[in-house]
Amino acid sequence: MPGADYKLTKLLGLRPSVKRLMMYQQGCFAGGTVPRLAKDLAENNAGACVFVVCFEIIAVTFRGPSDTHLDSLAGQALFGDGAATVIISKLKIVDYFYKHFNLYVTFSGDFPLRCQII
């Protein structure tokens, strides 16, 4: 069964031969591992443009509140579904991506939101 990487490749119209690397079940650890790996790939492959996609789906583990498992409420209160992308490359591609990519931010709750694109 094709994974999310293959489906994303098709959705973005990329060639099926594009190199893909999936890292499952990394949690917060991926926040340091994936950018380091992407940097290494971009630096050591001439002309490489590394598109990093990170997503976390907590909803699949959701269960209703229980008097016997109050600890599960803490995790459900702290974490939620989310996604982020970043492009890492040695190429000067900034102008192209400013014209073709947009920033979309969605959230639930009454929290202040500040975003800056550098």
mmCIF file with all atom_site columns, C-alpha atoms in Angstrom:
data_model
loop_
_atom_site.group_PDB
_atom_site.id
_atom_site.type_symbol
_atom_site.label_atom_id
_atom_site.label_alt_id
_atom_site.label_comp_id
_atom_site.label_asym_id
_atom_site.label_entity_id
_atom_site.label_seq_id
_atom_site.pdbx_PDB_ins_code
_atom_site.Cartn_x
_atom_site.Cartn_y
_atom_site.Cartn_z
_atom_site.occupancy
_atom_site.B_iso_or_equiv
_atom_site.pdbx_formal_charge
_atom_site.auth_seq_id
_atom_site.auth_comp_id
_atom_site.auth_asym_id
_atom_site.auth_atom_id
_atom_site.pdbx_PDB_model_num
ATOM 1   C CA . MET A 1 1   ? 0.000   0.000  0.000   1.00 0.00 ? 1   MET A CA 1
ATOM 2   C CA . PRO A 1 2   ? 1.514   3.359  -0.977  1.00 0.00 ? 2   PRO A CA 1
ATOM 3   C CA . GLY A 1 3   ? 2.555   5.553  1.911   1.00 0.00 ? 3   GLY A CA 1
ATOM 4   C CA . ALA A 1 4   ? 1.915   9.221  2.492   1.00 0.00 ? 4   ALA A CA 1
ATOM 5   C CA . ASP A 1 5   ? 5.200   10.053 0.727   1.00 0.00 ? 5   ASP A CA 1
ATOM 6   C CA . TYR A 1 6   ? 4.010   8.506  -2.546  1.00 0.00 ? 6   TYR A CA 1
ATOM 7   C CA . LYS A 1 7   ? 0.613   10.181 -2.306  1.00 0.00 ? 7   LYS A CA 1
ATOM 8   C CA . LEU A 1 8   ? 2.251   13.561 -1.648  1.00 0.00 ? 8   LEU A CA 1
ATOM 9   C CA . THR A 1 9   ? 4.598   13.027 -4.609  1.00 0.00 ? 9   THR A CA 1
ATOM 10  C CA . LYS A 1 10  ? 1.597   12.462 -6.894  1.00 0.00 ? 10  LYS A CA 1
ATOM 11  C CA . LEU A 1 11  ? -0.338  15.379 -5.403  1.00 0.00 ? 11  LEU A CA 1
ATOM 12  C CA . LEU A 1 12  ? 2.574   17.770 -6.037  1.00 0.00 ? 12  LEU A CA 1
ATOM 13  C CA . GLY A 1 13  ? 3.113   16.435 -9.561  1.00 0.00 ? 13  GLY A CA 1
ATOM 14  C CA . LEU A 1 14  ? 6.655   15.231 -8.860  1.00 0.00 ? 14  LEU A CA 1
ATOM 15  C CA . ARG A 1 15  ? 8.261   12.418 -10.819 1.00 0.00 ? 15  ARG A CA 1
ATOM 16  C CA . PRO A 1 16  ? 7.806   8.971  -9.235  1.00 0.00 ? 16  PRO A CA 1
ATOM 17  C CA . SER A 1 17  ? 11.590  8.593  -9.374  1.00 0.00 ? 17  SER A CA 1
ATOM 18  C CA . VAL A 1 18  ? 12.145  11.447 -6.896  1.00 0.00 ? 18  VAL A CA 1
ATOM 19  C CA . LYS A 1 19  ? 14.082  10.178 -3.879  1.00 0.00 ? 19  LYS A CA 1
ATOM 20  C CA . ARG A 1 20  ? 11.958  9.865  -0.764  1.00 0.00 ? 20  ARG A CA 1
ATOM 21  C CA . LEU A 1 21  ? 12.874  9.040  2.812   1.00 0.00 ? 21  LEU A CA 1
ATOM 22  C CA . MET A 1 22  ? 10.241  8.328  5.425   1.00 0.00 ? 22  MET A CA 1
ATOM 23  C CA . MET A 1 23  ? 10.942  8.553  9.140   1.00 0.00 ? 23  MET A CA 1
ATOM 24  C CA . TYR A 1 24  ? 8.070   7.167  11.171  1.00 0.00 ? 24  TYR A CA 1
ATOM 25  C CA . GLN A 1 25  ? 7.318   7.448  14.880  1.00 0.00 ? 25  GLN A CA 1
ATOM 26  C CA . GLN A 1 26  ? 10.009  10.034 15.644  1.00 0.00 ? 26  GLN A CA 1
ATOM 27  C CA . GLY A 1 27  ? 7.883   12.488 17.622  1.00 0.00 ? 27  GLY A CA 1
ATOM 28  C CA . CYS A 1 28  ? 9.762   15.530 18.914  1.00 0.00 ? 28  CYS A CA 1
ATOM 29  C CA . PHE A 1 29  ? 13.075  13.816 18.164  1.00 0.00 ? 29  PHE A CA 1
ATOM 30  C CA . ALA A 1 30  ? 12.469  14.479 14.464  1.00 0.00 ? 30  ALA A CA 1
ATOM 31  C CA . GLY A 1 31  ? 12.748  18.222 15.114  1.00 0.00 ? 31  GLY A CA 1
ATOM 32  C CA . GLY A 1 32  ? 16.530  17.871 15.271  1.00 0.00 ? 32  GLY A CA 1
ATOM 33  C CA . THR A 1 33  ? 17.115  14.763 13.188  1.00 0.00 ? 33  THR A CA 1
ATOM 34  C CA . VAL A 1 34  ? 15.221  15.675 10.034  1.00 0.00 ? 34  VAL A CA 1
ATOM 35  C CA . PRO A 1 35  ? 16.720  19.168 9.467   1.00 0.00 ? 35  PRO A CA 1
ATOM 36  C CA . ARG A 1 36  ? 20.220  17.743 10.020  1.00 0.00 ? 36  ARG A CA 1
ATOM 37  C CA . LEU A 1 37  ? 19.572  14.946 7.517   1.00 0.00 ? 37  LEU A CA 1
ATOM 38  C CA . ALA A 1 38  ? 18.033  17.385 4.998   1.00 0.00 ? 38  ALA A CA 1
ATOM 39  C CA . LYS A 1 39  ? 21.060  19.688 5.323   1.00 0.00 ? 39  LYS A CA 1
ATOM 40  C CA . ASP A 1 40  ? 23.416  16.767 4.694   1.00 0.00 ? 40  ASP A CA 1
ATOM 41  C CA . LEU A 1 41  ? 21.427  15.689 1.630   1.00 0.00 ? 41  LEU A CA 1
ATOM 42  C CA . ALA A 1 42  ? 21.344  19.232 0.211   1.00 0.00 ? 42  ALA A CA 1
ATOM 43  C CA . GLU A 1 43  ? 25.064  19.823 0.783   1.00 0.00 ? 43  GLU A CA 1
ATOM 44  C CA . ASN A 1 44  ? 26.276  16.498 -0.573  1.00 0.00 ? 44  ASN A CA 1
ATOM 45  C CA . ASN A 1 45  ? 24.137  16.202 -3.712  1.00 0.00 ? 45  ASN A CA 1
ATOM 46  C CA . ALA A 1 46  ? 24.781  18.841 -6.367  1.00 0.00 ? 46  ALA A CA 1
ATOM 47  C CA . GLY A 1 47  ? 21.639  20.749 -7.279  1.00 0.00 ? 47  GLY A CA 1
ATOM 48  C CA . ALA A 1 48  ? 19.549  19.049 -4.604  1.00 0.00 ? 48  ALA A CA 1
ATOM 49  C CA . CYS A 1 49  ? 16.429  20.701 -3.285  1.00 0.00 ? 49  CYS A CA 1
ATOM 50  C CA . VAL A 1 50  ? 15.146  18.915 -0.173  1.00 0.00 ? 50  VAL A CA 1
ATOM 51  C CA . PHE A 1 51  ? 11.456  19.315 0.597   1.00 0.00 ? 51  PHE A CA 1
ATOM 52  C CA . VAL A 1 52  ? 10.790  18.358 4.220   1.00 0.00 ? 52  VAL A CA 1
ATOM 53  C CA . VAL A 1 53  ? 7.248   17.540 5.270   1.00 0.00 ? 53  VAL A CA 1
ATOM 54  C CA . CYS A 1 54  ? 6.498   16.821 8.898   1.00 0.00 ? 54  CYS A CA 1
ATOM 55  C CA . PHE A 1 55  ? 3.111   15.916 10.260  1.00 0.00 ? 55  PHE A CA 1
ATOM 56  C CA . GLU A 1 56  ? 1.735   14.518 13.455  1.00 0.00 ? 56  GLU A CA 1
ATOM 57  C CA . ILE A 1 57  ? -1.657  12.876 13.667  1.00 0.00 ? 57  ILE A CA 1
ATOM 58  C CA . ILE A 1 58  ? -2.745  12.418 17.249  1.00 0.00 ? 58  ILE A CA 1
ATOM 59  C CA . ALA A 1 59  ? -6.459  12.054 16.485  1.00 0.00 ? 59  ALA A CA 1
ATOM 60  C CA . VAL A 1 60  ? -6.006  8.372  15.621  1.00 0.00 ? 60  VAL A CA 1
ATOM 61  C CA . THR A 1 61  ? -5.023  7.646  19.232  1.00 0.00 ? 61  THR A CA 1
ATOM 62  C CA . PHE A 1 62  ? -7.828  9.689  20.785  1.00 0.00 ? 62  PHE A CA 1
ATOM 63  C CA . ARG A 1 63  ? -10.045 7.987  23.297  1.00 0.00 ? 63  ARG A CA 1
ATOM 64  C CA . GLY A 1 64  ? -12.702 9.358  25.558  1.00 0.00 ? 64  GLY A CA 1
ATOM 65  C CA . PRO A 1 65  ? -12.014 10.423 29.136  1.00 0.00 ? 65  PRO A CA 1
ATOM 66  C CA . SER A 1 66  ? -11.763 7.687  31.716  1.00 0.00 ? 66  SER A CA 1
ATOM 67  C CA . ASP A 1 67  ? -11.626 7.768  35.506  1.00 0.00 ? 67  ASP A CA 1
ATOM 68  C CA . THR A 1 68  ? -9.018  5.004  35.424  1.00 0.00 ? 68  THR A CA 1
ATOM 69  C CA . HIS A 1 69  ? -6.746  6.661  32.825  1.00 0.00 ? 69  HIS A CA 1
ATOM 70  C CA . LEU A 1 70  ? -6.626  10.355 33.700  1.00 0.00 ? 70  LEU A CA 1
ATOM 71  C CA . ASP A 1 71  ? -3.026  10.503 32.426  1.00 0.00 ? 71  ASP A CA 1
ATOM 72  C CA . SER A 1 72  ? -4.216  10.120 28.836  1.00 0.00 ? 72  SER A CA 1
ATOM 73  C CA . LEU A 1 73  ? -6.037  13.449 29.127  1.00 0.00 ? 73  LEU A CA 1
ATOM 74  C CA . ALA A 1 74  ? -2.732  15.276 29.666  1.00 0.00 ? 74  ALA A CA 1
ATOM 75  C CA . GLY A 1 75  ? -1.311  14.051 26.357  1.00 0.00 ? 75  GLY A CA 1
ATOM 76  C CA . GLN A 1 76  ? -4.503  14.859 24.510  1.00 0.00 ? 76  GLN A CA 1
ATOM 77  C CA . ALA A 1 77  ? -4.554  18.348 26.025  1.00 0.00 ? 77  ALA A CA 1
ATOM 78  C CA . LEU A 1 78  ? -0.908  19.098 25.180  1.00 0.00 ? 78  LEU A CA 1
ATOM 79  C CA . PHE A 1 79  ? -0.587  17.632 21.692  1.00 0.00 ? 79  PHE A CA 1
ATOM 80  C CA . GLY A 1 80  ? -2.702  17.787 18.572  1.00 0.00 ? 80  GLY A CA 1
ATOM 81  C CA . ASP A 1 81  ? -2.656  17.275 14.836  1.00 0.00 ? 81  ASP A CA 1
ATOM 82  C CA . GLY A 1 82  ? -0.267  19.518 12.943  1.00 0.00 ? 82  GLY A CA 1
ATOM 83  C CA . ALA A 1 83  ? 1.954   19.803 9.888   1.00 0.00 ? 83  ALA A CA 1
ATOM 84  C CA . ALA A 1 84  ? 4.856   21.880 8.630   1.00 0.00 ? 84  ALA A CA 1
ATOM 85  C CA . THR A 1 85  ? 7.083   22.035 5.559   1.00 0.00 ? 85  THR A CA 1
ATOM 86  C CA . VAL A 1 86  ? 10.464  23.550 4.789   1.00 0.00 ? 86  VAL A CA 1
ATOM 87  C CA . ILE A 1 87  ? 12.686  23.580 1.707   1.00 0.00 ? 87  ILE A CA 1
ATOM 88  C CA . ILE A 1 88  ? 16.426  23.200 2.206   1.00 0.00 ? 88  ILE A CA 1
ATOM 89  C CA . SER A 1 89  ? 18.830  23.799 -0.682  1.00 0.00 ? 89  SER A CA 1
ATOM 90  C CA . LYS A 1 90  ? 22.121  25.393 -1.631  1.00 0.00 ? 90  LYS A CA 1
ATOM 91  C CA . LEU A 1 91  ? 20.425  26.810 -4.740  1.00 0.00 ? 91  LEU A CA 1
ATOM 92  C CA . LYS A 1 92  ? 19.188  30.398 -4.873  1.00 0.00 ? 92  LYS A CA 1
ATOM 93  C CA . ILE A 1 93  ? 15.512  29.529 -5.139  1.00 0.00 ? 93  ILE A CA 1
ATOM 94  C CA . VAL A 1 94  ? 13.996  32.069 -2.773  1.00 0.00 ? 94  VAL A CA 1
ATOM 95  C CA . ASP A 1 95  ? 12.285  34.227 -5.421  1.00 0.00 ? 95  ASP A CA 1
ATOM 96  C CA . TYR A 1 96  ? 10.624  31.235 -7.079  1.00 0.00 ? 96  TYR A CA 1
ATOM 97  C CA . PHE A 1 97  ? 9.170   29.924 -3.838  1.00 0.00 ? 97  PHE A CA 1
ATOM 98  C CA . TYR A 1 98  ? 7.991   33.333 -2.637  1.00 0.00 ? 98  TYR A CA 1
ATOM 99  C CA . LYS A 1 99  ? 5.926   33.547 -5.833  1.00 0.00 ? 99  LYS A CA 1
ATOM 100 C CA . HIS A 1 100 ? 4.586   29.978 -5.795  1.00 0.00 ? 100 HIS A CA 1
ATOM 101 C CA . PHE A 1 101 ? 4.115   29.005 -2.150  1.00 0.00 ? 101 PHE A CA 1
ATOM 102 C CA . ASN A 1 102 ? 1.822   30.465 0.478   1.00 0.00 ? 102 ASN A CA 1
ATOM 103 C CA . LEU A 1 103 ? 1.695   30.222 4.240   1.00 0.00 ? 103 LEU A CA 1
ATOM 104 C CA . TYR A 1 104 ? -1.493  28.770 5.653   1.00 0.00 ? 104 TYR A CA 1
ATOM 105 C CA . VAL A 1 105 ? -1.954  28.609 9.396   1.00 0.00 ? 105 VAL A CA 1
ATOM 106 C CA . THR A 1 106 ? -4.953  27.066 11.077  1.00 0.00 ? 106 THR A CA 1
ATOM 107 C CA . PHE A 1 107 ? -5.567  26.414 14.715  1.00 0.00 ? 107 PHE A CA 1
ATOM 108 C CA . SER A 1 108 ? -8.332  25.985 17.208  1.00 0.00 ? 108 SER A CA 1
ATOM 109 C CA . GLY A 1 109 ? -8.659  27.944 20.404  1.00 0.00 ? 109 GLY A CA 1
ATOM 110 C CA . ASP A 1 110 ? -8.174  31.562 21.340  1.00 0.00 ? 110 ASP A CA 1
ATOM 111 C CA . PHE A 1 111 ? -4.412  31.872 21.085  1.00 0.00 ? 111 PHE A CA 1
ATOM 112 C CA . PRO A 1 112 ? -2.523  34.827 19.585  1.00 0.00 ? 112 PRO A CA 1
ATOM 113 C CA . LEU A 1 113 ? -0.882  33.935 16.281  1.00 0.00 ? 113 LEU A CA 1
ATOM 114 C CA . ARG A 1 114 ? 2.295   35.495 14.936  1.00 0.00 ? 114 ARG A CA 1
ATOM 115 C CA . CYS A 1 115 ? 3.934   34.386 11.708  1.00 0.00 ? 115 CYS A CA 1
ATOM 116 C CA . GLN A 1 116 ? 6.944   35.723 9.883   1.00 0.00 ? 116 GLN A CA 1
ATOM 117 C CA . ILE A 1 117 ? 8.416   34.493 6.621   1.00 0.00 ? 117 ILE A CA 1
ATOM 118 C CA . ILE A 1 118 ? 12.135  35.160 6.334   1.00 0.00 ? 118 ILE A CA 1
#
